[in-house]
Coordinates of C-alpha atoms in Angstrom, one line a residue:
X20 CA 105.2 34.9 79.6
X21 CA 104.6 38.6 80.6
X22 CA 102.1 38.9 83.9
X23 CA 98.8 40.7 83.3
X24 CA 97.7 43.3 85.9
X25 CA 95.2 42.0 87.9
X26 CA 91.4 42.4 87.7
X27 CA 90.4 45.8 89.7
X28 CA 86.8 43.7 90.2
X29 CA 87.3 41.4 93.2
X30 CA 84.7 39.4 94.1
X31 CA 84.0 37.3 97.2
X32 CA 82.3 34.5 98.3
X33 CA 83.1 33.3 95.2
X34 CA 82.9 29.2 96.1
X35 CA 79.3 29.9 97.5
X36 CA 75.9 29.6 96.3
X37 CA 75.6 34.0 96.2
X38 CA 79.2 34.6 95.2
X39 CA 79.6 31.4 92.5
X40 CA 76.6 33.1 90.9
X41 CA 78.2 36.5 90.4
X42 CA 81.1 34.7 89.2
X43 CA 79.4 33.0 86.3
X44 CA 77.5 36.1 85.5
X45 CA 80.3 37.9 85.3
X46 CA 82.5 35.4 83.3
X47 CA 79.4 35.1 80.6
X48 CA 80.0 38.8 80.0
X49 CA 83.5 38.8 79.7
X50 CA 84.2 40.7 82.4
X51 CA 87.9 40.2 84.1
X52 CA 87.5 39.1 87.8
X53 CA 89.6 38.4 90.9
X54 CA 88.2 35.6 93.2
X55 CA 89.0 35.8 96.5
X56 CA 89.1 32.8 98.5
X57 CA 90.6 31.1 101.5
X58 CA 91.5 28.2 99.2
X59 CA 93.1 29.2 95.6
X60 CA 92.6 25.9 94.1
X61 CA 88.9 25.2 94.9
X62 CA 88.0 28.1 93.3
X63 CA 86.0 28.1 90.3
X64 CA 87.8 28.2 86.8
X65 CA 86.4 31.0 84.9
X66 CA 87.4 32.7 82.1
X67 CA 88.8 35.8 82.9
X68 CA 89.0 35.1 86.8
X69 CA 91.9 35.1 88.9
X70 CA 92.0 33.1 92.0
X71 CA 93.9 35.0 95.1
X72 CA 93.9 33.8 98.8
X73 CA 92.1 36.3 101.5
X74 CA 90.6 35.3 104.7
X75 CA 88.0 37.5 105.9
X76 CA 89.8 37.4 109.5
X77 CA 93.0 38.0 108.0
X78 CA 94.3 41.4 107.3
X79 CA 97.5 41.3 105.6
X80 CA 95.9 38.3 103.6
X81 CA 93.0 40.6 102.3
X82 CA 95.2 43.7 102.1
X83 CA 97.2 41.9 99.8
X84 CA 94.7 39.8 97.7
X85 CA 92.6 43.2 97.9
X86 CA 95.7 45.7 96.3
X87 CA 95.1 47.7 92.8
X88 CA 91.0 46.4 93.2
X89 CA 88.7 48.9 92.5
X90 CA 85.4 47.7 93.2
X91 CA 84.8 44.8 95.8
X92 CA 81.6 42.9 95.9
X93 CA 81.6 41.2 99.8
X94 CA 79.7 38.4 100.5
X95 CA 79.0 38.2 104.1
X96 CA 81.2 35.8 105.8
X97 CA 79.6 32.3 107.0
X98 CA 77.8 32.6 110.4
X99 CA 79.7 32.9 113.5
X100 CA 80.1 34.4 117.1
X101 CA 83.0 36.2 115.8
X102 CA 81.4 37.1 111.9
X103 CA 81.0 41.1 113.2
X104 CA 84.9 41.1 113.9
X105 CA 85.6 39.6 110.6
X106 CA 83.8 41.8 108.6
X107 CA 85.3 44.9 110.2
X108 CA 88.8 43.4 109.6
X109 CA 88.2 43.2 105.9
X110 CA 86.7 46.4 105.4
X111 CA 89.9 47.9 107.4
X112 CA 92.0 45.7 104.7
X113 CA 89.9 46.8 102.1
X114 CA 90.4 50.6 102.9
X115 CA 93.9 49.4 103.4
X116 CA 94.3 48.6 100.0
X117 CA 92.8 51.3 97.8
X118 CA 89.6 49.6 97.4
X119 CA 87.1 52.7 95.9
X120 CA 83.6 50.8 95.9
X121 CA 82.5 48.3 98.5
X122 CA 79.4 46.4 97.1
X123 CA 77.9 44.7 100.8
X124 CA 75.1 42.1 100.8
X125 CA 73.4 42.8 103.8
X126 CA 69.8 42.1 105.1
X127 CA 66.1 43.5 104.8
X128 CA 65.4 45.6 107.7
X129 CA 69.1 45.5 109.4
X130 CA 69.1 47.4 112.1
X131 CA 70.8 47.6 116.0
X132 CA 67.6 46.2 117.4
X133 CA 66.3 44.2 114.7
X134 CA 64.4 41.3 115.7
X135 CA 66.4 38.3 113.8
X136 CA 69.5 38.6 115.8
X137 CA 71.9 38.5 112.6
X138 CA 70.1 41.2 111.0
X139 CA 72.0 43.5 113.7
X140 CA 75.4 41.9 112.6
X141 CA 74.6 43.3 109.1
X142 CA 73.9 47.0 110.6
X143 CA 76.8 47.5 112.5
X144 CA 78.9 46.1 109.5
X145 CA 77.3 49.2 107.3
X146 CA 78.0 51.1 110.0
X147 CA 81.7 50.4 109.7
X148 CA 81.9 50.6 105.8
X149 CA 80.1 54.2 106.3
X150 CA 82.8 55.3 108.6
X151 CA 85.5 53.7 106.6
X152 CA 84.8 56.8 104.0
X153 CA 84.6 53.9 101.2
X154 CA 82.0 54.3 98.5
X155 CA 79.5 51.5 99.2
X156 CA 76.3 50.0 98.2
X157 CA 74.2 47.9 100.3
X158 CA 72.3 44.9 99.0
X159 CA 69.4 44.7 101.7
X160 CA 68.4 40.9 100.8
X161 CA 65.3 39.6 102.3
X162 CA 65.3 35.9 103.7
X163 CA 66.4 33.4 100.7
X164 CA 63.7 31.8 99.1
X165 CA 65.8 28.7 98.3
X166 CA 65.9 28.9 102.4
X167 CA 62.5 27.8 102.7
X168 CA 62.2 24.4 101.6
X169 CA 64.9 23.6 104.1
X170 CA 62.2 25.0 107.0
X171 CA 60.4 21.5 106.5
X172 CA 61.1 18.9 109.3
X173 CA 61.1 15.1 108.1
X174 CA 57.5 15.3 108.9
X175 CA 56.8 17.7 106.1
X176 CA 55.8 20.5 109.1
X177 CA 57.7 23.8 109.4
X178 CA 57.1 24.5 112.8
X179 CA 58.1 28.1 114.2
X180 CA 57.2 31.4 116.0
X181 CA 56.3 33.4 113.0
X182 CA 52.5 33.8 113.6
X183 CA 50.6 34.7 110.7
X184 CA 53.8 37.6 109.5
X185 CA 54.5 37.7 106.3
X186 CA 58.5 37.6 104.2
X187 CA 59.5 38.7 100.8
X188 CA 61.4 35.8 100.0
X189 CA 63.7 36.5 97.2
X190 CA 65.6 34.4 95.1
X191 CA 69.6 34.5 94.8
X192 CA 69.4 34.6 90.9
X193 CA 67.7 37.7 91.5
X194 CA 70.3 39.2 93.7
X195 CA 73.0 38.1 91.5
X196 CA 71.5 39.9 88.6
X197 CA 71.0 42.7 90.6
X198 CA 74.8 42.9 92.1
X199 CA 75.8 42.3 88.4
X200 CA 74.1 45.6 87.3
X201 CA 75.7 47.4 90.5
X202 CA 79.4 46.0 90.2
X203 CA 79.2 46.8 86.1
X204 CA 78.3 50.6 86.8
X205 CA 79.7 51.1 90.4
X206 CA 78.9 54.9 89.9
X207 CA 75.4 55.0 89.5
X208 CA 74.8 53.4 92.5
X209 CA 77.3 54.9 95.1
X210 CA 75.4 55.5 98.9
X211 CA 72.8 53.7 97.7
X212 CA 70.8 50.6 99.8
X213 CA 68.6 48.5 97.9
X214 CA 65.9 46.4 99.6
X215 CA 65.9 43.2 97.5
X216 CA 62.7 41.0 97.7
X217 CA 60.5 38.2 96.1
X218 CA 57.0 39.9 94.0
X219 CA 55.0 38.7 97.1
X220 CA 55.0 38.9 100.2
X221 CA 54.0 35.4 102.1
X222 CA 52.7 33.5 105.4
X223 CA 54.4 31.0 106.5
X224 CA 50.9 28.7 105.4
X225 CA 50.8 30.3 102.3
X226 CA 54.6 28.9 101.5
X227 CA 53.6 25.5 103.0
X228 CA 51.1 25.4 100.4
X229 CA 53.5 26.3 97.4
X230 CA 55.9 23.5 98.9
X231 CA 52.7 21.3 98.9
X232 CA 52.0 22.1 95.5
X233 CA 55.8 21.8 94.0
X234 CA 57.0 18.7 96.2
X235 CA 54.9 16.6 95.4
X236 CA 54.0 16.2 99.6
X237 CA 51.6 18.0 101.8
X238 CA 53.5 20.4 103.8
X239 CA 52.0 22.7 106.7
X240 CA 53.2 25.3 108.9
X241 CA 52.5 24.7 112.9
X242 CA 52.5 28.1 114.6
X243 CA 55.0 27.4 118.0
X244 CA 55.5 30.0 121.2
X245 CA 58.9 31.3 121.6
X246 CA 59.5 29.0 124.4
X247 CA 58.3 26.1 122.1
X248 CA 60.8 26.6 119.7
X249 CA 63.4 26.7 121.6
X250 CA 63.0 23.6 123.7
X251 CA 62.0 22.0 120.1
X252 CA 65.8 23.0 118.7
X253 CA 67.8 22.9 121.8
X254 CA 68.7 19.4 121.5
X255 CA 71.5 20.1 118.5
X256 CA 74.2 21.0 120.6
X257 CA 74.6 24.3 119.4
X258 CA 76.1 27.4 120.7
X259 CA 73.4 30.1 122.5
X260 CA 74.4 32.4 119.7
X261 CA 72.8 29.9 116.6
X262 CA 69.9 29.2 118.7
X263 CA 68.5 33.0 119.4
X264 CA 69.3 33.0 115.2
X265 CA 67.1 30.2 114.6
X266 CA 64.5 31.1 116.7
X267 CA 64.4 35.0 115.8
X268 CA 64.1 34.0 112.1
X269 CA 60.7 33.3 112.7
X270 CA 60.4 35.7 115.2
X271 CA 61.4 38.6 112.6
X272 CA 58.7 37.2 110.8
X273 CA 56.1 37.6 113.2
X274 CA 57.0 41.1 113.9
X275 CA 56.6 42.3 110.6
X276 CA 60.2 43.1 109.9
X277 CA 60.4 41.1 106.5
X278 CA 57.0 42.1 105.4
X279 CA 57.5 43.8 101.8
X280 CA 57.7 43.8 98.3
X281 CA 59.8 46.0 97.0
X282 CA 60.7 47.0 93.0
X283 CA 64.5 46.8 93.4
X284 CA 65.1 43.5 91.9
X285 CA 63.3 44.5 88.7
X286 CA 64.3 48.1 88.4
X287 CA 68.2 46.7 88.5
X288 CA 67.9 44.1 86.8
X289 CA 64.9 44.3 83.7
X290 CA 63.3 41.5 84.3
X291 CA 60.2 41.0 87.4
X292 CA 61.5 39.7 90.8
X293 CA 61.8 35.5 90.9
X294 CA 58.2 34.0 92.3
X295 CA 58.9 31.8 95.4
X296 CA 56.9 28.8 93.0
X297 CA 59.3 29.0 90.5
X298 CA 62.2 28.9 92.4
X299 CA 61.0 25.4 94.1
X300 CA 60.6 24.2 90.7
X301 CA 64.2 25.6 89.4
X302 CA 66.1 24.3 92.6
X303 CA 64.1 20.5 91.9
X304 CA 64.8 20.6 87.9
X305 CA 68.9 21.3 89.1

């Protein structure tokens, strides 16, 4: 049996909630894909997808799973202390091996000072594709709305420092149309960020009443200091790092920082942005 070259689309993360939706996508269209995983064989059999071994803090891995790829789509890797080191060593693979297109999801509002502390991991990673010299796009999602539901303690209370701020929550069905219509026509989109978000903008009280409304409990939000939350979460045994994460999630939210709707998500994709309701009701129905 003669060997086929291998797909010039490589796509990470692809084991994921994010990446495992791109996949799919792009299986359903026929399009020829190379997953790139640290584990081959839990990868998920598509048609048209080839399963090749890269580890995001592995060079010669990525280098290798990365050569004769065109265009890359790069999930963020999983949170870490060391996430910001990763991601540079994968770009420098990816530059390594030819790659032409790097398609990044990073976050709303990334910046070196941005308030939610992982939000500055995202920046200096676009700062490193930029210097690379590869052609890039930057998916700028706004907080997950399938995130929120998990905000609610046993109690049914989310309880953080986020005031009366507002986020766009967006869906990740959304953001994987919306990286589909970017990885099909790479071109069109090269130096281009997109700020992906939800069609409203929302309290933290205004969500607890949606989660009311769709979980069939009564949820609320309880506005805490800074100082409250973190004496409230620093009982998990978790690393300082993970803490100021938690904590500035709502504190990003109080500043203002993921206030927006934007018209991304249905300019790429054809179809209006994902309502925060109807992706409650989606993720209870699955």
């Amino acid at each position: 049996m003669s060997a086929s070259p291998a797909p010039t689309l490589a796509i990470t993360g692809a084991g994921g909630r994010l990446g495992g939706r791109v996949a799919r996508r792009l299986a359903e269209r026929g399009i020829a894909q190379r997953l790139v995983v640290r584990r081959p064989e839990r990868a998920p059999r598509l048609p048209g997808a080839t399963a090749v071994r890269g580890d995001y803090g592995d060079r010669a891995s990525v280098t290798a799973a990365l050569a004769g790829a065109h265009t890359v789509f790069m999930v963020s890797a999983s949170e870490s202390a060391d996430r910001l080191d990763q991601h540079r060593t994968f770009v420098d693979a990816a530059a390594a091996a030819g790659v032409r297109h790097l398609v990044y999801v990073s976050f709303f509002g990334a910046a070196p000072d941005a308030t939610f502390t992982l939000a500055r991991d995202h920046f200096h990673t676009e700062e490193h594709i930029r210097a690379s010299g590869l052609a890039h796009t930057f998916l700028r999602d706004n907080f997950y709305a399938e995130f929120v539901p998990d905000l609610v303690g046993e109690d049914g209370v989310i309880r953080g420092p986020a005031g009366q701020g507002r986020a766009g929550f967006v869906g990740q069905d959304d953001i994987a149309d919306a990286a589909v219509a970017v990885l099909t026509r790479p071109g069109d989109h090269e130096g281009v960020a997109y700020d992906l978000t939800g069609p409203e903008s929302l309290t933290l009280d205004e969500a607890a009443a949606i989660l009311s409304e769709h979980l069939g409990r009564t949820v609320v939000y309880e506005p805490q200091t800074v100082a409250e939350a973190y004496a409230s979460r620093a009982g998990h045994g978790v690393p300082e790092w993970q803490l100021d994460a938690w904590v500035s999630t709502y504190t990003a939210i109080a500043a203002g920082e993921l206030d927006g709707v934007g018209d991304a998500v249905p300019r790429l994709t054809g179809h209006p942005a994902i309502r925060l309701a109807d992706v409650v009701r989606d993720h209870l129905d699955h």
